[in-house]
XYZ file of C-alpha atoms in Angstrom:
505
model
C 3.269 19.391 -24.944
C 6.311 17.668 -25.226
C 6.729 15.966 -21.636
C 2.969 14.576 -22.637
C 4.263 13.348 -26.088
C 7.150 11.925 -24.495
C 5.009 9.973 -21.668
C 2.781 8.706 -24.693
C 5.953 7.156 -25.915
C 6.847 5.735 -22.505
C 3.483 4.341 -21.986
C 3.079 2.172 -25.332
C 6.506 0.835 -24.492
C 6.177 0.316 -20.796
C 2.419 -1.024 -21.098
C 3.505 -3.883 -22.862
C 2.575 -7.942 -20.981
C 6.820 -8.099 -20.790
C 7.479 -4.765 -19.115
C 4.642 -5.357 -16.423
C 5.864 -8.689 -15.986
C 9.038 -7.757 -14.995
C 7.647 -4.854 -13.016
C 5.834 -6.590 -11.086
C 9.134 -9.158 -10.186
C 11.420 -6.601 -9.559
C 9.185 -4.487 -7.111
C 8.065 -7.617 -5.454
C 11.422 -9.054 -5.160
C 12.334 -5.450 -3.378
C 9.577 -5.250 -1.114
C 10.505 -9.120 0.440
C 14.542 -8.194 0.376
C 13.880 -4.815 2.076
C 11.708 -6.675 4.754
C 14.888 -9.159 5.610
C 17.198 -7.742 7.695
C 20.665 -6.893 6.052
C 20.098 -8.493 2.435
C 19.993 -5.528 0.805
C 19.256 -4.449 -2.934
C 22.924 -4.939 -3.978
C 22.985 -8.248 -3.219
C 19.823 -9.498 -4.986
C 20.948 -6.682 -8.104
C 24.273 -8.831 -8.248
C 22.609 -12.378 -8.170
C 19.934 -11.103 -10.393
C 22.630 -9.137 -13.073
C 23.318 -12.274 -14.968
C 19.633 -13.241 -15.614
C 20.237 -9.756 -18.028
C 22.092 -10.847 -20.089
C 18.928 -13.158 -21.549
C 16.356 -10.436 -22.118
C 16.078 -7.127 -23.303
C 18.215 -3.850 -21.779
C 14.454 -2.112 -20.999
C 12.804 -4.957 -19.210
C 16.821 -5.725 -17.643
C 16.900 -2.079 -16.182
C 13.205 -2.331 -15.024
C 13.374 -5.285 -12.994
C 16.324 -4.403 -11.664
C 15.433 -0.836 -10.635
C 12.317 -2.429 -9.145
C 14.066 -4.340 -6.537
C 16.414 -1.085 -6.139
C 13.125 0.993 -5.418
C 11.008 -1.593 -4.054
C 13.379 -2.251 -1.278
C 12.825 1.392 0.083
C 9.131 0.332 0.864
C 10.270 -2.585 2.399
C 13.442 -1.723 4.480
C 11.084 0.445 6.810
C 8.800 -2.472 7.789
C 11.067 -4.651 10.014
C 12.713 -1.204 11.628
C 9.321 0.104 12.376
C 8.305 -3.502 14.107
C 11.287 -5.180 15.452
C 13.811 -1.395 15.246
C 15.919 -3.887 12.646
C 16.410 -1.717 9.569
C 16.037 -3.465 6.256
C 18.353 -1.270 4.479
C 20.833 1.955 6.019
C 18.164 4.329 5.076
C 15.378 2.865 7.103
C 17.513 3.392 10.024
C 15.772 6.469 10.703
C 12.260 4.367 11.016
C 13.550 2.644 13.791
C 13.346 6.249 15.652
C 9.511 6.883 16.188
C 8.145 4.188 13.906
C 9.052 1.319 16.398
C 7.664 3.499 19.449
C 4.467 3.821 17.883
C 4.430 -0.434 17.169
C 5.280 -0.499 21.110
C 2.030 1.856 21.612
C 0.055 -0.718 19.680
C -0.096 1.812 16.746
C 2.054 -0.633 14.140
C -0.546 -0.384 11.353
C -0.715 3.865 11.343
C 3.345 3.534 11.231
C 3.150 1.279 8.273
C 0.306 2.576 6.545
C 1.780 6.124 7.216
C 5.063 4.669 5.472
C 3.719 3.608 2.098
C 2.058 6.626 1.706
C 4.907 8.883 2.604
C 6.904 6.196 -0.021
C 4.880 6.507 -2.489
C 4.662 10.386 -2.235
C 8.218 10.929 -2.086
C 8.819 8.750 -5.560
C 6.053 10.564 -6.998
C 7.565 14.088 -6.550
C 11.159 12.725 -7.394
C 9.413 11.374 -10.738
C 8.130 14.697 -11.365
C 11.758 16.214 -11.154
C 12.842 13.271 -12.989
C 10.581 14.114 -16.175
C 10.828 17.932 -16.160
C 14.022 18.891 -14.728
C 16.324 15.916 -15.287
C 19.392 18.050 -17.953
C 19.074 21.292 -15.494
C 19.606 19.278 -12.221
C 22.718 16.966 -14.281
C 23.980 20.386 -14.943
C 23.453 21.758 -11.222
C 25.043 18.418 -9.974
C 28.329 18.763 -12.295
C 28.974 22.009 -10.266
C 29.653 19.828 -7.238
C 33.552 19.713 -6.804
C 34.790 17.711 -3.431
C 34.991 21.170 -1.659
C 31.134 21.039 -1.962
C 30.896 17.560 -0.755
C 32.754 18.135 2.274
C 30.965 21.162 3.296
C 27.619 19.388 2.285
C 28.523 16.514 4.313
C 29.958 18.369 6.990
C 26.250 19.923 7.488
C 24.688 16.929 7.259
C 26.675 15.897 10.712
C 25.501 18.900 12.812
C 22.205 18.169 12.217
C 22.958 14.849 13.178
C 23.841 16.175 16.528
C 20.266 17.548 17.313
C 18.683 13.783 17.015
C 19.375 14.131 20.632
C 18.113 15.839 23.633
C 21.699 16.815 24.075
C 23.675 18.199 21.205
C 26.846 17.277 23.183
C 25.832 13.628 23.240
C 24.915 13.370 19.880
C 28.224 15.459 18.753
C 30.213 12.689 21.184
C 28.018 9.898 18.861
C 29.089 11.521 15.645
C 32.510 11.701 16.391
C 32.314 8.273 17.467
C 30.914 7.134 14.184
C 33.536 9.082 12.107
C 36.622 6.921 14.728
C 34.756 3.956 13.445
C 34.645 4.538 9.638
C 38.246 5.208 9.830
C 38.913 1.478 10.738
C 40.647 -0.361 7.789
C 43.212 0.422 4.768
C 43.504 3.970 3.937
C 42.325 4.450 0.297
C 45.208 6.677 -0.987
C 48.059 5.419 1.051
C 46.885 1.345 1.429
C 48.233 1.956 5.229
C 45.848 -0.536 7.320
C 44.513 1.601 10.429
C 42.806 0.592 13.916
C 42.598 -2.762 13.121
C 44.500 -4.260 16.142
C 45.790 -7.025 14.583
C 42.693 -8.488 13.024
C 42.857 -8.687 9.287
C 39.490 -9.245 9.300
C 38.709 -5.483 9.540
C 41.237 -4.321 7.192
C 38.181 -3.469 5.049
C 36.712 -1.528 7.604
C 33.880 -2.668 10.158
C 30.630 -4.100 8.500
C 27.901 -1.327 7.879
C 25.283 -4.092 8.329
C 26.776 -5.504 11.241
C 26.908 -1.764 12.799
C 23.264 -1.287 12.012
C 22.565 -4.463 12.765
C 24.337 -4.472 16.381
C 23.428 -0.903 17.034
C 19.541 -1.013 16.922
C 18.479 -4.785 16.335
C 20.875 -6.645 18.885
C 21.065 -3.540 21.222
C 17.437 -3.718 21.283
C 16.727 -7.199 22.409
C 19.267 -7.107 25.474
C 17.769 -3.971 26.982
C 13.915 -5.491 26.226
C 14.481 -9.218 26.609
C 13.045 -9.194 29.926
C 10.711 -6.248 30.117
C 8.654 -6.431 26.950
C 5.723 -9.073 26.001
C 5.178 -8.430 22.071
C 2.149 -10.060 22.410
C 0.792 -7.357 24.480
C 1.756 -4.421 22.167
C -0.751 -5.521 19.290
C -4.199 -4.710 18.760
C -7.072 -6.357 16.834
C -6.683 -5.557 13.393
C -8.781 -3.493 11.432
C -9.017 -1.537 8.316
C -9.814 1.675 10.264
C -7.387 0.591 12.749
C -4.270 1.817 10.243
C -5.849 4.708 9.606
C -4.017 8.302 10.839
C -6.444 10.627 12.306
C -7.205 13.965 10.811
C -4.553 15.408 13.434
C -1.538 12.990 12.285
C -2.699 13.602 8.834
C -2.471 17.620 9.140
C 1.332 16.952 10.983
C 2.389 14.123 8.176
C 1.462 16.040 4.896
C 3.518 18.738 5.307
C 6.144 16.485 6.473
C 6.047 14.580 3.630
C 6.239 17.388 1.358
C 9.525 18.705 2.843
C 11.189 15.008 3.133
C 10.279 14.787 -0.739
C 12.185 17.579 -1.611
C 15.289 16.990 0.541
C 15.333 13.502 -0.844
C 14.744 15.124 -4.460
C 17.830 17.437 -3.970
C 20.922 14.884 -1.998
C 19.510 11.952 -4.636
C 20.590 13.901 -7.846
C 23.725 14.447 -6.528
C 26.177 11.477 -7.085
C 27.795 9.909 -3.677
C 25.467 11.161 -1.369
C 22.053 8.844 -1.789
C 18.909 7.895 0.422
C 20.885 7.240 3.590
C 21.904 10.877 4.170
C 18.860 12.485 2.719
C 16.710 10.548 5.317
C 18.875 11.335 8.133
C 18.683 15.364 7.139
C 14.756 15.442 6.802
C 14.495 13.824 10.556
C 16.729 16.709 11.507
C 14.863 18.848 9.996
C 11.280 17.728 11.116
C 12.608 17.555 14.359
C 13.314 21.635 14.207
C 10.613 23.005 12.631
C 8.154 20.987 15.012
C 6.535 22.813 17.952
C 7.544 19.999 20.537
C 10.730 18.153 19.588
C 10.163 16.079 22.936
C 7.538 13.763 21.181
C 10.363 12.500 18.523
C 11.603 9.454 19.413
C 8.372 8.912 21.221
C 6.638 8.091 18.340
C 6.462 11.364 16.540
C 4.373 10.126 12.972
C 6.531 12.928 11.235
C 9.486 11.252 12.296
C 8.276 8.576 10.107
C 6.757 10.104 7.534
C 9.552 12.431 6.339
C 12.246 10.198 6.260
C 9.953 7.798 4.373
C 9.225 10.484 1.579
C 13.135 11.322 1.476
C 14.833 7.928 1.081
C 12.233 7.056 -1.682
C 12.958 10.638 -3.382
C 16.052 10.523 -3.431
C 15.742 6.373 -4.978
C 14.291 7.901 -8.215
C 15.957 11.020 -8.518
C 19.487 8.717 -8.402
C 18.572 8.076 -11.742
C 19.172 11.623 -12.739
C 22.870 11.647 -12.938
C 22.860 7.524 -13.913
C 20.784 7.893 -16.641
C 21.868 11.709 -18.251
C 25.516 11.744 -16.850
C 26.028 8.152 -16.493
C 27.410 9.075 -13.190
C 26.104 6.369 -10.708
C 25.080 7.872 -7.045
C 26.365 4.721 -5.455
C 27.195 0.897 -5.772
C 23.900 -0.187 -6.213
C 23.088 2.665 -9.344
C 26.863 1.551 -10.530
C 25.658 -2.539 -11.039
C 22.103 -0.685 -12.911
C 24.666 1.361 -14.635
C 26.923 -1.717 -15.570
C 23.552 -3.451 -16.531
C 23.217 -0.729 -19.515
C 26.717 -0.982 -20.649
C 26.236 -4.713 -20.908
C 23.204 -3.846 -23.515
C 25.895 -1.762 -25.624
C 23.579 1.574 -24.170
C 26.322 4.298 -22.931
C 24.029 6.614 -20.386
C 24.674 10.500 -20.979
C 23.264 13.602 -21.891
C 22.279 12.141 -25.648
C 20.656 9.206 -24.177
C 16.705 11.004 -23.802
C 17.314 11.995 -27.718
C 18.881 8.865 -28.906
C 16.707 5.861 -27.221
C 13.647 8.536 -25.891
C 11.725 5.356 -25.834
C 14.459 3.606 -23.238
C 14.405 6.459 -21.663
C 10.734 7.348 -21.583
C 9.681 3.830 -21.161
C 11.731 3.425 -17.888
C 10.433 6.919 -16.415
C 6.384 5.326 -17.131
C 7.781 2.092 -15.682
C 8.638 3.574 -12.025
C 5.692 4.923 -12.103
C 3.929 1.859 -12.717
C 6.199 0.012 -10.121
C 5.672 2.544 -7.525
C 1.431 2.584 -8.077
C 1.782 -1.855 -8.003
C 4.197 -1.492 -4.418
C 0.979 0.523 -2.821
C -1.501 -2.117 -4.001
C 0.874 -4.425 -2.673
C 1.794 -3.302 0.807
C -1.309 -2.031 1.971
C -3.003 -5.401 2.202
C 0.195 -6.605 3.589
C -0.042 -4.454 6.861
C -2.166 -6.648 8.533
C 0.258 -9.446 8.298
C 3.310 -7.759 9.502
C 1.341 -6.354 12.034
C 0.297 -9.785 13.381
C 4.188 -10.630 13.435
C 3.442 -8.424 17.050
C 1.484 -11.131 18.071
C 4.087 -13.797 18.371
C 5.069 -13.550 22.148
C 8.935 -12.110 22.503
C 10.608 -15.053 24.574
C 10.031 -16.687 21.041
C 10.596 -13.701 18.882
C 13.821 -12.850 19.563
C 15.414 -15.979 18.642
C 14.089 -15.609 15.574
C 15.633 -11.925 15.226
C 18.787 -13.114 16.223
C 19.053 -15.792 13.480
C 18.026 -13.694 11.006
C 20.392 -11.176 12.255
C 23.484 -13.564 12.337
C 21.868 -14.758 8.875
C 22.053 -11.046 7.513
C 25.018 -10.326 8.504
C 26.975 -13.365 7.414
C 25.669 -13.037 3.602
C 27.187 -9.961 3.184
C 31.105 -11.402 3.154
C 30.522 -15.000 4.171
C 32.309 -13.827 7.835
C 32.109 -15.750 10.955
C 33.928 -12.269 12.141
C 31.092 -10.386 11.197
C 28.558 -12.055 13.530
C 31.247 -11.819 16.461
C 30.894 -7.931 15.542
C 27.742 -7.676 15.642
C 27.272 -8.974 19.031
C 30.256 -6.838 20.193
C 28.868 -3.623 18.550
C 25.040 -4.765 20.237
C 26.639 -4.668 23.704
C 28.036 -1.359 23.081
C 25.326 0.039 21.659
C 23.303 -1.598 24.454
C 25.541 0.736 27.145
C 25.220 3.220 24.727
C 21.820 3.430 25.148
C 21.757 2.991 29.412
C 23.500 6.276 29.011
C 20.767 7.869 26.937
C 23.313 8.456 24.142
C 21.210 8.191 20.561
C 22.449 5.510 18.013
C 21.254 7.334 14.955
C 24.036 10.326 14.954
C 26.874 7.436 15.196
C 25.205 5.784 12.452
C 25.136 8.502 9.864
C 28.635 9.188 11.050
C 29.842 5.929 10.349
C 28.380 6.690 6.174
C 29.772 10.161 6.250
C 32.941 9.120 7.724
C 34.950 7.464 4.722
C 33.332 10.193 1.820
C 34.014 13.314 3.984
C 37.684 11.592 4.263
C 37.884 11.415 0.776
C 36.490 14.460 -0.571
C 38.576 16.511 2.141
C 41.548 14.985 0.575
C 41.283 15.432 -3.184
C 39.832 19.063 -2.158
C 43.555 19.242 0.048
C 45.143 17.752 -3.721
C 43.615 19.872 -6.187
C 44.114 23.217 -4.167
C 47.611 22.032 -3.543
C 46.767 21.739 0.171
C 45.194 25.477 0.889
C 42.593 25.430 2.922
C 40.850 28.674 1.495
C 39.563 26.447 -1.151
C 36.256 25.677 0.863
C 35.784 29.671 0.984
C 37.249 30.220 -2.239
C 34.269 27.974 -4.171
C 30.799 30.270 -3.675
C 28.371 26.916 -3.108
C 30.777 25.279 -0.700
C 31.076 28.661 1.222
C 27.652 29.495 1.213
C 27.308 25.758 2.518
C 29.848 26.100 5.893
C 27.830 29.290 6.505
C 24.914 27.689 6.952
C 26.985 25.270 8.937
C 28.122 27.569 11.426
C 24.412 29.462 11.790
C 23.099 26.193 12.382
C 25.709 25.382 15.083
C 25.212 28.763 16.290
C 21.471 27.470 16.706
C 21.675 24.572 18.294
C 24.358 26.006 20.735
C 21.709 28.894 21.820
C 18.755 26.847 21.678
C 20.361 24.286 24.300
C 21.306 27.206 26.615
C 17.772 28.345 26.511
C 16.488 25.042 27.229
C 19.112 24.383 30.580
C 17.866 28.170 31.103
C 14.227 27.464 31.548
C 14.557 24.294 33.417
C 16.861 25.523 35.816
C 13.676 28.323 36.442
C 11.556 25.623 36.543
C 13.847 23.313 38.944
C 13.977 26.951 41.354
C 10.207 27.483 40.902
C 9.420 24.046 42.158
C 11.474 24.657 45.011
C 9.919 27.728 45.960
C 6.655 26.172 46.064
């Protein structure tokens, strides 16, 4: 009875003209900065923060949390047409979503994609309004020891995105060389950067994504794809799944909602890694792993549900720990402190109808993004229609455009087209961007959590066995490698059989 008092109090203060209004801005605003490739929610958050400072903290943090949210919708929609992720967690979209645009099924991917969106902010509501103080307290038992090992899991299942586990190992390993590029946080020592001070802060996470599946992508198709042959005649039907896709994409959705649910509450981690984990994981429950990267529609719809899980539940430790997940929840966080509100445990007793009001809110928000994007998907989808000798000049400028806004670096452009060429021989070799990727994230937060683990333990390394969560963590580490080491031996096993039956005949 008292969650449906409390949502009565959220809806007279989030039903007011002022609150929709600035609903409706902020999740519109996300959708269109998600679509453009590497503008990001921080950047419009941070050009948008001092417009706060002239209305109210509720309608502030709603608008603002909008665009955070609302770019989760969007991000997927250029990866799954043109495989150039809108934001680091829509990465994963370019995987299977842009296969199925190449098969001419665009308007299933996207339609499949606001669903799974809208599902996987639904559920991480939910948590949000019943379990919020447990999970805050379940999160404060995270020490770096748990991070590491966390993380470290996260990486092996990186390594099965591939057909090979060794290649995909070789990737992460390769994204982990990469993050270390720049000035070491605890020392200041600059590292790797070969005498350009340009990369003293570290390569360009944009300009990685950017080069790895966007410019990557248009050298190995420029001369064997016609865009304008990919697309069909629109329809309303058309973007329909079938009853088979929809009995493979429920369940999918389900599980991506709940690993997003559980890596957004914890601080540090975010959408990025939780979509990158429920591909994994879709990808080892299924029957036939083959079909993903094929255009699997659970590759799409489980990553979908996770990223936009974990967006809400971020607000968990923001908004009752006033512990931000990452940059983007620290500028929302900074956006309450500016209103003289200091986010904590007393916060849903003090200001229930902040609190409430902002929980009714996303819900609204997420309800107005579906009413939105639906009718957009025949518009994106004609975007297929434009014929690719004119296309990809476009991409590339909006690429280069991208990429540039982040610092205002020439030097990041000249990256880009660097890191396209390798990902571009990358890819000849059948070596998977998407592990080097979500080693590039992991890279500099393993580094650091490994470290103040090494300085609080005084350096023992028994401290990752010591803590029960971390060690119950690396156990399921090592069973999983122990999986995916037996599980490739079976596979060279069978199709050596196969190779000698073939033969025989």
């Amino acid at each position: 009875m008292d969650v449906i008092a409390n949502l009565g109090i959220g809806l007279q203060a989030a039903l007011t003209p002022t609150m929709l209004w600035y609903c409706f801005i902020g999740v519109l605003l996300g959708t269109f900065i998600g679509v453009l490739p590497g503008i990001g929610p921080l950047a419009a958050i941070s050009l948008l923060l001092p417009i706060t400072y002239y209305i109210g903290a509720d309608v502030a943090i709603v608008m603002l949390a909008g665009v955070y949210y609302g770019a989760q919708y969007g991000g997927s929609t250029a990866a799954i047409l043109l495989r150039l992720p809108g934001t680091a967690s829509s990465a994963v979209a370019c995987l299977d979503g842009n296969p199925m645009a190449r098969n001419g099924r665009a308007g299933v991917a996207l339609f499949i994609t606001t669903i799974a969106s809208f599902a996987g902010a639904i559920t991480g509501l939910i948590i949000l309004i019943f379990f919020s103080p447990y999970i805050a307290k379940l999160g404060l038992k995270f020490g770096s020891a748990e991070y590491f090992a966390l993380m470290l899991l996260g990486l092996v299942a990186a390594c099965t995105f591939s057909d090979s586990p060794l290649k995909g190992g070789a990737m992460v390993v390769l994204g982990l060389l990469l993050s270390m590029v720049g000035t070491d946080v605890n020392t200041g020592v600059i590292r790797y950067t070969f005498g350009f001070s340009e990369l003293s802060s570290g390569l360009s996470l944009v300009a990685l994504a950017m080069g790895i599946f966007g410019v990557a992508d248009i050298i190995r198709n420029i001369n064997t794809i016609d865009t304008s042959q990919l697309s069909q005649r629109f329809t309303l039907r058309s973007m329909l799944p079938n009853r088979e896709e929809w009995r493979r994409s429920l369940p999918s959705m389900a599980r991506g909602s709940a690993i997003g649910s559980f890596f957004g509450t914890l601080p540090g981690t975010g959408a990025s890694i939780s979509s990158f984990m429920s591909y994994a994981t879709e990808k080892k429950l299924s029957r036939h792993p083959e079909r993903f990267g094929h255009g699997a529609i659970e590759g799409v719809a489980a990553p979908e549900a996770a990223n936009n899980a974990s967006a809400q539940t971020a607000f968990v430790p923001t908004l009752t720990l006033g512990i931000p997940g990452d940059i983007t929840m620290a500028l929302i966080l900074g956006a309450l402190i500016i209103h003289g509100i200091t986010p904590g445990p007393q916060l849903i007793t003090a200001q229930p109808e902040l609190f409430w009001g902002l929980i009714v809110s996303f819900i609204i928000g997420n309800i107005l993004l579906v009413v939105f994007n639906i009718p957009m998907i025949g518009l994106w989808v004609s975007m297929l229609k434009i014929p690719y000798r004119l296309l990809y000049p476009t991409i590339l400028v909006f690429i280069s455009v991208g990429v540039f806004s982040v610092s205002n670096s020439t030097f990041d452009i000249y990256t880009v087209v660097a890191i396209g060429v390798l990902g571009y021989l990358l890819s000849t070799l059948r070596f998977d961007p998407a592990p080097l990727l979500l080693g590039f994230i992991l890279g500099p937060l393993m580094e650091e959590h490994f470290r103040r683990a090494m300085l609080l333990s005084r350096g023992n390394l028994g401290t990752f066995i010591d803590r029960p969560i971390s060690f119950s963590i690396l156990i399921i580490t090592a069973l999983a490698i122990g999986f995916i080491m037996t599980s490739s031996v079976r596979r060279r096993l069978k199709a050596n059989k196969t190779d000698k039956a073939s033969h025989a005949n």
